[in-house]
Amino acid sequence: MHIGFLGLGLMGEGFTRRLVELGHEVRGFDPRPERRDAATGWGVAAAASPAEAAAGAGLVMTCVTTTDDLEAAVFGDDGVAAAIGREAVLVDFSTTVVARTREMAGRLRDTAGAGWVDAPVSGGPPAARGGGLAIMAGGTDADMATTRPVLEGLAASLVHLGPVGAGQVTKMVNQVCVLTNFVVLAEALNLAERGGVDGGKLIDALGSGYAGSNLMRAMWPRMIERDYAPAGYLRQVLKDLDMVHDLAHDLKAAIPMSTQAAELFRLMAARGHEELDGIAVLKLFTGEPV
């Protein structure tokens, strides 16, 4: 399939490499010329604008930073809406604001006749590269039928959760579960180390009980090693948690644990660590320089 792709950062690279390997023709756009140039090295044809990326594509996929960036790419000058076909579907992998996602999907259908599937993901760049993502999708049955064959090549799990916006709501729930647990794990490791327990043995000790989890197995070893490589930027964590809080406000839902976690991440960012991985919140508990 001919696919237009917007956003060639870390996640976008993983996505497009995978798509090319699966045999799709990918035309990609990124506002950074160096990213467009780099993508040609793994088989992506460079587009000079979102409209050029979208022209003639059966699917247009977006992986951008903010909801404002997405709206500009779709509806701005030389945007996707000017070139997307009436039978095409836009698939948004970004984490975006639920209400605005729904508004933009309706607007694209009204102005261009194209469909929209919101498909935020969990798993990070390695999973995008290897087809191991969890994809949480929202859209009509017809739009899902169009996109499913391609999405299944990117996903370890793909669940259609309901109409447009349902994927974004589920992503917000995912962020509550994951990001608040970064803080819980940091507190737990701090307690273990101060108590003289080898953190490396705790995974086996706790693994068969309720405390053990996939998240712990993935994050705990990196916390032990202080592996704070920027695989998940703190600034991205804060963006996502801010959206969680906006959704909770709209739904009149209380999320005190997530609110406290967000304040700790915000403190880390204010101290100059916004480009570190979110698990670096451990620094606040251990006395490491922050």
Coordinates of N, CA and C in Angstrom, one line a residue, residues 82-279:
A82 N -5.8 19.1 2.2 CA -5.8 19.6 0.8 C -5.6 18.6 -0.2
A83 N -5.0 17.4 0.2 CA -4.6 16.4 -0.8 C -5.1 15.0 -0.5
I84 N -5.7 14.7 0.6 CA -6.1 13.3 1.0 C -7.3 12.9 0.1
G85 N -7.3 11.7 -0.3 CA -8.4 11.2 -1.1 C -9.6 10.9 -0.3
R86 N -10.8 10.8 -0.9 CA -12.1 10.6 -0.2 C -12.2 9.2 0.4
E87 N -11.4 8.2 -0.2 CA -11.5 6.9 0.3 C -10.3 6.6 1.3
A88 N -9.5 7.5 1.5 CA -8.3 7.3 2.4 C -8.7 7.5 3.9
V89 N -7.9 7.0 4.7 CA -8.0 7.1 6.2 C -6.8 7.7 6.8
L90 N -6.9 8.7 7.7 CA -5.8 9.2 8.5 C -5.7 8.4 9.8
V91 N -4.6 7.9 10.1 CA -4.3 7.1 11.3 C -3.4 7.9 12.2
D92 N -3.8 8.4 13.3 CA -3.0 9.2 14.2 C -2.5 8.4 15.4
F93 N -1.1 8.2 15.3 CA -0.4 7.4 16.4 C -0.1 8.3 17.6
S94 N -0.2 9.6 17.4 CA 0.2 10.6 18.5 C -0.7 10.4 19.7
T95 N -0.3 10.9 20.8 CA -1.1 11.1 22.0 C -1.7 12.5 21.9
T96 N -3.0 12.6 21.7 CA -3.6 13.9 21.4 C -4.8 14.1 22.3
V97 N -5.3 15.4 22.4 CA -6.4 15.7 23.2 C -7.7 15.1 22.7
V98 N -8.5 14.4 23.5 CA -9.6 13.6 23.1 C -10.6 14.5 22.4
A99 N -11.1 15.6 23.0 CA -12.1 16.4 22.4 C -11.7 17.0 21.0
R100 N -10.4 17.4 20.9 CA -9.9 18.0 19.7 C -9.7 16.9 18.6
T101 N -9.4 15.7 19.0 CA -9.3 14.6 18.1 C -10.6 14.3 17.4
R102 N -11.7 14.3 18.3 CA -13.0 14.1 17.7 C -13.4 15.2 16.8
E103 N -13.1 16.4 17.2 CA -13.5 17.6 16.3 C -12.7 17.5 15.0
M104 N -11.4 17.2 15.0 CA -10.7 17.2 13.8 C -11.1 16.0 12.9
A105 N -11.5 14.9 13.5 CA -12.0 13.8 12.7 C -13.2 14.2 11.9
G106 N -14.1 14.8 12.6 CA -15.4 15.3 12.0 C -15.1 16.3 10.9
R107 N -14.2 17.2 11.2 CA -13.9 18.2 10.2 C -13.2 17.6 9.0
L108 N -12.3 16.6 9.1 CA -11.7 16.0 8.0 C -12.7 15.3 7.1
R109 N -13.6 14.6 7.7 CA -14.7 13.9 7.0 C -15.6 14.9 6.2
D110 N -15.9 16.0 6.9 CA -16.8 17.0 6.3 C -16.1 17.7 5.1
T111 N -14.8 18.0 5.3 CA -14.2 18.8 4.3 C -13.5 18.0 3.2
A112 N -13.0 16.8 3.5 CA -12.3 16.0 2.5 C -12.9 14.7 2.3
G113 N -13.9 14.3 3.1 CA -14.5 13.0 2.9 C -13.7 11.8 3.3
A114 N -12.6 12.1 4.1 CA -11.6 11.0 4.5 C -12.0 10.5 5.9
G115 N -11.6 9.3 6.2 CA -11.8 8.8 7.5 C -10.7 9.1 8.5
W116 N -10.9 8.7 9.8 CA -9.9 9.0 10.8 C -10.0 7.9 11.8
V117 N -8.8 7.4 12.2 CA -8.6 6.4 13.3 C -7.6 6.9 14.2
D118 N -8.0 7.1 15.5 CA -7.0 7.5 16.5 C -6.4 6.2 17.0
A119 N -5.1 6.1 17.0 CA -4.4 4.8 17.3 C -3.2 5.0 18.1
P120 N -3.3 5.6 19.3 CA -2.1 5.8 20.2 C -1.6 4.4 20.5
V121 N -0.3 4.4 20.9 CA 0.4 3.2 21.1 C 1.1 3.1 22.4
S122 N 1.5 1.9 22.8 CA 2.3 1.7 24.0 C 3.4 0.8 23.5
G123 N 4.7 1.1 24.0 CA 5.8 0.2 23.6 C 7.1 0.8 23.3
G124 N 7.0 2.1 22.8 CA 8.3 2.8 22.5 C 8.9 2.4 21.1
P125 N 10.0 3.1 20.8 CA 10.6 2.9 19.5 C 11.0 1.5 19.1
P126 N 11.6 0.7 20.1 CA 12.0 -0.7 19.7 C 10.8 -1.5 19.3
A127 N 9.7 -1.3 20.0 CA 8.4 -2.1 19.6 C 7.9 -1.6 18.3
A128 N 8.0 -0.3 18.0 CA 7.6 0.2 16.7 C 8.4 -0.4 15.6
R129 N 9.7 -0.6 15.8 CA 10.6 -1.1 14.9 C 10.3 -2.6 14.6
G130 N 10.0 -3.3 15.7 CA 9.8 -4.8 15.6 C 8.4 -5.3 15.5
G131 N 7.4 -4.4 15.4 CA 6.1 -4.9 15.3 C 5.5 -5.4 16.6
G132 N 6.0 -4.8 17.7 CA 5.5 -5.3 19.0 C 4.7 -4.4 19.8
L133 N 4.1 -3.4 19.1 CA 3.3 -2.4 19.8 C 1.9 -2.9 20.3
A134 N 1.5 -2.2 21.4 CA 0.1 -2.3 21.7 C -0.6 -1.1 21.1
I135 N -1.6 -1.3 20.2 CA -2.3 -0.2 19.5 C -3.7 -0.2 20.0
M136 N -4.1 1.0 20.5 CA -5.4 1.3 21.0 C -6.2 2.1 20.1
A137 N -7.2 1.6 19.4 CA -7.7 2.2 18.2 C -9.2 2.7 18.4
G138 N -9.5 3.9 17.9 CA -10.9 4.4 17.9 C -11.2 4.8 16.5
G139 N -12.4 4.4 16.0 CA -12.9 4.8 14.7 C -14.1 4.0 14.3
T140 N -14.6 4.3 13.1 CA -15.8 3.5 12.6 C -15.3 2.1 12.2
D141 N -16.3 1.2 12.1 CA -16.0 -0.1 11.7 C -15.4 -0.1 10.3
A142 N -15.9 0.7 9.4 CA -15.4 0.8 8.1 C -14.0 1.3 8.0
D143 N -13.7 2.3 8.8 CA -12.3 2.8 8.8 C -11.3 1.8 9.4
M144 N -11.8 1.1 10.4 CA -10.9 0.1 11.0 C -10.7 -1.1 10.0
A145 N -11.7 -1.4 9.2 CA -11.5 -2.5 8.2 C -10.5 -2.1 7.2
T146 N -10.4 -0.8 6.9 CA -9.4 -0.3 5.9 C -8.0 -0.4 6.5
T147 N -7.9 0.0 7.8 CA -6.6 0.2 8.4 C -6.0 -1.1 9.0
R148 N -6.9 -2.0 9.4 CA -6.5 -3.1 10.2 C -5.4 -4.0 9.6
P149 N -5.4 -4.3 8.3 CA -4.4 -5.1 7.7 C -3.0 -4.5 7.8
V150 N -2.9 -3.2 7.8 CA -1.6 -2.5 7.9 C -1.2 -2.4 9.4
L151 N -2.2 -2.1 10.3 CA -1.9 -1.9 11.7 C -1.5 -3.3 12.3
E152 N -2.0 -4.4 11.8 CA -1.7 -5.7 12.4 C -0.2 -6.0 12.1
G153 N 0.4 -5.4 11.1 CA 1.8 -5.6 10.9 C 2.7 -4.8 11.8
L154 N 2.1 -3.9 12.5 CA 2.9 -3.1 13.5 C 2.7 -3.5 14.9
A155 N 1.7 -4.3 15.2 CA 1.2 -4.5 16.5 C 1.4 -6.0 17.0
A156 N 1.7 -6.1 18.3 CA 1.6 -7.3 19.0 C 0.1 -7.5 19.5
S157 N -0.5 -6.4 19.8 CA -2.0 -6.4 20.1 C -2.6 -5.1 19.5
L158 N -3.8 -5.3 18.9 CA -4.5 -4.3 18.2 C -6.0 -4.4 18.7
V159 N -6.5 -3.5 19.4 CA -7.9 -3.5 19.9 C -8.7 -2.3 19.4
H160 N -9.8 -2.6 18.8 CA -10.7 -1.5 18.4 C -11.7 -1.2 19.6
L161 N -11.5 -0.1 20.2 CA -12.2 0.2 21.5 C -13.5 1.0 21.3
G162 N -13.8 1.5 20.1 CA -15.0 2.2 20.0 C -14.9 3.3 18.9
P163 N -15.7 4.3 18.9 CA -15.6 5.4 17.9 C -14.4 6.3 18.1
V164 N -14.2 7.2 17.2 CA -13.0 8.1 17.3 C -12.9 8.7 18.7
G165 N -11.7 8.7 19.2 CA -11.5 9.2 20.6 C -11.3 8.2 21.6
A166 N -11.9 7.0 21.3 CA -11.8 5.9 22.3 C -10.3 5.4 22.5
G167 N -9.6 5.5 21.4 CA -8.2 5.1 21.6 C -7.4 6.1 22.5
Q168 N -7.7 7.4 22.3 CA -7.1 8.4 23.1 C -7.4 8.3 24.6
V169 N -8.7 8.0 24.9 CA -9.1 7.8 26.3 C -8.3 6.6 26.9
T170 N -8.2 5.5 26.1 CA -7.5 4.4 26.6 C -6.0 4.7 26.8
K171 N -5.5 5.5 25.9 CA -4.1 5.9 26.1 C -3.9 6.7 27.4
M172 N -4.9 7.5 27.7 CA -4.8 8.3 29.0 C -4.8 7.3 30.2
V173 N -5.6 6.3 30.1 CA -5.7 5.3 31.2 C -4.3 4.6 31.2
N174 N -3.7 4.3 30.1 CA -2.4 3.6 30.0 C -1.4 4.5 30.7
Q175 N -1.4 5.8 30.5 CA -0.4 6.7 31.1 C -0.6 6.8 32.6
V176 N -1.9 6.8 33.1 CA -2.1 6.7 34.5 C -1.4 5.5 35.1
C177 N -1.7 4.4 34.5 CA -1.1 3.1 35.0 C 0.4 3.1 35.0
V178 N 1.0 3.5 33.9 CA 2.5 3.4 33.7 C 3.2 4.5 34.5
L179 N 2.8 5.8 34.3 CA 3.6 6.9 34.8 C 3.5 7.0 36.3
T180 N 2.3 6.8 36.9 CA 2.3 6.8 38.4 C 3.1 5.6 38.9
N181 N 3.2 4.5 38.2 CA 4.0 3.4 38.7 C 5.5 3.6 38.6
F182 N 5.9 4.5 37.7 CA 7.3 4.9 37.7 C 7.7 5.5 39.1
V183 N 6.8 6.3 39.6 CA 7.0 6.9 41.0 C 7.0 5.8 42.0
V184 N 6.0 4.9 42.0 CA 5.9 3.8 43.0 C 7.1 2.9 42.9
L185 N 7.6 2.6 41.7 CA 8.8 1.8 41.6 C 10.0 2.5 42.2
A186 N 10.1 3.8 41.9 CA 11.2 4.5 42.5 C 11.2 4.5 44.0
E187 N 10.1 4.7 44.6 CA 9.9 4.7 46.0 C 10.3 3.3 46.6
A188 N 9.8 2.2 45.9 CA 10.1 0.9 46.3 C 11.6 0.5 46.3
L189 N 12.2 0.9 45.1 CA 13.7 0.6 45.0 C 14.5 1.4 46.1
N190 N 14.1 2.6 46.3 CA 14.8 3.4 47.4 C 14.7 2.7 48.7
L191 N 13.5 2.2 49.0 CA 13.3 1.5 50.3 C 14.2 0.2 50.4
A192 N 14.2 -0.5 49.2 CA 15.0 -1.8 49.2 C 16.4 -1.5 49.4
E193 N 17.0 -0.5 48.7 CA 18.4 -0.2 48.8 C 18.8 0.3 50.2
R194 N 17.9 1.2 50.7 CA 18.2 1.7 52.1 C 18.1 0.6 53.1
G195 N 17.3 -0.4 52.8 CA 17.1 -1.5 53.8 C 18.2 -2.6 53.6
G196 N 19.1 -2.5 52.7 CA 20.2 -3.4 52.5 C 19.8 -4.6 51.6
V197 N 18.7 -4.5 50.9 CA 18.3 -5.6 50.0 C 18.8 -5.4 48.6
D198 N 19.3 -6.4 48.0 CA 19.8 -6.4 46.6 C 18.6 -6.2 45.7
G199 N 18.6 -5.1 45.0 CA 17.4 -4.8 44.1 C 17.3 -5.8 43.0
G200 N 18.4 -6.3 42.6 CA 18.4 -7.3 41.5 C 17.7 -8.6 41.8
K201 N 17.7 -8.9 43.1 CA 17.0 -10.2 43.5 C 15.5 -10.0 43.8
L202 N 15.1 -8.7 43.9 CA 13.7 -8.5 44.2 C 12.7 -8.9 43.1
I203 N 13.1 -8.8 41.9 CA 12.2 -9.2 40.8 C 11.8 -10.7 41.0
D204 N 12.8 -11.5 41.3 CA 12.4 -13.0 41.5 C 11.6 -13.2 42.7
A205 N 12.0 -12.4 43.8 CA 11.3 -12.6 45.0 C 9.8 -12.1 44.9
L206 N 9.6 -11.1 44.2 CA 8.2 -10.5 44.1 C 7.4 -11.0 42.9
G207 N 8.1 -11.6 42.0 CA 7.5 -11.9 40.7 C 6.3 -12.8 40.7
S208 N 6.2 -13.7 41.6 CA 5.1 -14.6 41.7 C 3.9 -14.1 42.5
G209 N 4.2 -12.9 43.1 CA 3.1 -12.3 44.0 C 2.4 -11.2 43.3
Y210 N 1.6 -10.5 44.0 CA 0.8 -9.4 43.4 C 1.7 -8.2 43.0
A211 N 2.9 -8.1 43.7 CA 3.7 -6.9 43.4 C 4.4 -7.0 42.0
G212 N 4.7 -8.3 41.6 CA 5.3 -8.4 40.3 C 4.4 -8.0 39.1
S213 N 5.1 -7.5 38.1 CA 4.3 -7.0 36.9 C 5.3 -6.9 35.7
N214 N 4.7 -6.8 34.5 CA 5.5 -6.6 33.3 C 6.2 -5.3 33.4
L215 N 5.5 -4.3 34.0 CA 6.2 -2.9 34.1 C 7.4 -3.0 35.0
M216 N 7.2 -3.7 36.1 CA 8.4 -3.8 37.0 C 9.5 -4.5 36.3
R217 N 9.2 -5.6 35.6 CA 10.3 -6.3 35.0 C 11.0 -5.5 33.9
A218 N 10.3 -4.6 33.3 CA 10.9 -3.8 32.2 C 11.7 -2.6 32.8
M219 N 11.1 -2.0 33.8 CA 11.7 -0.7 34.4 C 12.7 -0.9 35.5
W220 N 12.4 -1.9 36.4 CA 13.2 -2.1 37.6 C 14.7 -2.3 37.2
P221 N 15.1 -3.1 36.3 CA 16.5 -3.3 36.0 C 17.2 -2.0 35.5
R222 N 16.4 -1.2 34.8 CA 17.0 0.1 34.3 C 17.1 1.1 35.5
M223 N 16.2 1.0 36.4 CA 16.4 1.8 37.6 C 17.6 1.4 38.4
I224 N 17.8 0.1 38.6 CA 18.9 -0.4 39.3 C 20.2 0.1 38.7
E225 N 20.3 0.1 37.4 CA 21.5 0.5 36.7 C 21.6 2.0 36.5
R226 N 20.6 2.7 36.9 CA 20.5 4.2 36.7 C 20.7 4.4 35.2
D227 N 20.0 3.6 34.4 CA 20.0 3.8 32.9 C 19.0 4.8 32.5
Y228 N 19.4 6.1 32.6 CA 18.5 7.2 32.3 C 18.6 7.7 30.9
A229 N 18.9 6.8 29.9 CA 19.0 7.2 28.5 C 17.6 7.8 28.1
P230 N 17.6 8.8 27.3 CA 16.4 9.5 26.9 C 15.5 8.7 26.0
A231 N 15.0 7.5 26.5 CA 14.1 6.7 25.7 C 12.7 7.2 25.8
G232 N 12.4 7.9 26.9 CA 11.1 8.4 27.2 C 11.2 9.7 27.9
Y233 N 11.2 10.8 27.1 CA 11.5 12.1 27.7 C 10.6 12.5 28.8
L234 N 11.1 13.1 29.8 CA 10.3 13.6 30.9 C 9.3 14.7 30.4
R235 N 9.7 15.5 29.4 CA 8.8 16.5 28.9 C 7.6 15.8 28.2
Q236 N 7.8 14.7 27.6 CA 6.7 13.9 27.0 C 5.8 13.4 28.1
V237 N 6.4 12.9 29.2 CA 5.6 12.4 30.3 C 4.7 13.5 30.8
L238 N 5.2 14.7 31.0 CA 4.4 15.8 31.5 C 3.3 16.2 30.5
K239 N 3.6 16.2 29.2 CA 2.6 16.5 28.3 C 1.4 15.5 28.4
D240 N 1.8 14.3 28.5 CA 0.7 13.3 28.5 C -0.1 13.4 29.8
L241 N 0.6 13.6 31.0 CA -0.1 13.7 32.2 C -1.0 14.9 32.3
D242 N -0.5 16.0 31.7 CA -1.4 17.2 31.6 C -2.7 16.9 30.8
M243 N -2.6 16.1 29.8 CA -3.8 15.7 29.0 C -4.7 14.8 29.9
V244 N -4.0 13.9 30.7 CA -4.8 13.0 31.6 C -5.6 13.9 32.5
H245 N -5.0 15.0 33.0 CA -5.7 15.8 34.0 C -6.8 16.6 33.3
D246 N -6.6 17.0 32.1 CA -7.6 17.7 31.4 C -8.8 16.8 31.1
L247 N -8.6 15.6 30.8 CA -9.6 14.6 30.6 C -10.4 14.3 31.9
A248 N -9.6 14.2 33.0 CA -10.2 13.9 34.3 C -11.1 15.1 34.7
H249 N -10.6 16.3 34.4 CA -11.4 17.5 34.7 C -12.8 17.5 33.9
D250 N -12.7 17.2 32.6 CA -13.9 17.1 31.8 C -14.8 16.1 32.3
L251 N -14.3 15.0 32.8 CA -15.2 13.9 33.2 C -15.5 13.9 34.7
K252 N -15.0 15.0 35.4 CA -15.2 15.1 36.8 C -14.8 13.9 37.6
A253 N -13.6 13.4 37.2 CA -13.0 12.2 37.8 C -11.8 12.6 38.7
A254 N -11.7 12.1 39.9 CA -10.5 12.4 40.8 C -9.4 11.5 40.5
I255 N -8.2 12.0 40.3 CA -7.0 11.2 40.1 C -5.8 11.8 41.0
P256 N -5.9 11.7 42.3 CA -4.9 12.3 43.2 C -3.6 11.7 43.1
M257 N -3.4 10.4 42.8 CA -2.1 9.8 42.7 C -1.4 10.3 41.5
S258 N -2.1 10.4 40.4 CA -1.5 10.9 39.1 C -1.2 12.4 39.3
T259 N -2.0 13.1 40.0 CA -1.7 14.5 40.2 C -0.4 14.7 41.0
Q260 N -0.2 13.8 42.0 CA 1.1 13.9 42.8 C 2.3 13.5 41.9
A261 N 2.1 12.4 41.1 CA 3.2 12.0 40.3 C 3.6 13.1 39.3
A262 N 2.6 13.8 38.7 CA 2.9 14.9 37.8 C 3.7 15.9 38.5
E263 N 3.4 16.3 39.7 CA 4.2 17.3 40.4 C 5.6 16.9 40.6
L264 N 5.9 15.6 40.9 CA 7.2 15.1 41.0 C 8.0 15.1 39.7
F265 N 7.3 14.7 38.6 CA 7.9 14.8 37.3 C 8.2 16.3 36.9
R266 N 7.3 17.2 37.3 CA 7.5 18.6 37.0 C 8.7 19.2 37.8
L267 N 8.9 18.7 39.0 CA 10.0 19.1 39.8 C 11.3 18.7 39.1
M268 N 11.3 17.4 38.6 CA 12.5 16.9 37.9 C 12.8 17.8 36.7
A269 N 11.8 18.1 35.9 CA 12.0 18.9 34.7 C 12.5 20.3 35.0
A270 N 12.0 20.9 36.1 CA 12.4 22.2 36.5 C 13.9 22.2 36.9
R271 N 14.4 21.1 37.3 CA 15.8 21.0 37.7 C 16.7 20.6 36.5
G272 N 16.2 20.7 35.3 CA 17.0 20.5 34.1 C 17.0 19.1 33.6
H273 N 16.1 18.3 33.9 CA 16.1 16.9 33.5 C 15.0 16.5 32.5
E274 N 14.4 17.5 31.8 CA 13.3 17.2 31.0 C 13.6 16.3 29.8
E275 N 14.8 16.1 29.5 CA 15.2 15.2 28.4 C 15.6 13.8 28.9
L276 N 15.6 13.6 30.2 CA 15.9 12.3 30.7 C 14.7 11.4 30.6
D277 N 14.9 10.1 30.8 CA 13.8 9.2 30.8 C 13.0 9.4 32.1
G278 N 11.7 9.2 32.0 CA 10.8 9.4 33.2 C 11.2 8.6 34.4
I279 N 11.9 7.4 34.2 CA 12.3 6.6 35.4 C 13.4 7.3 36.2

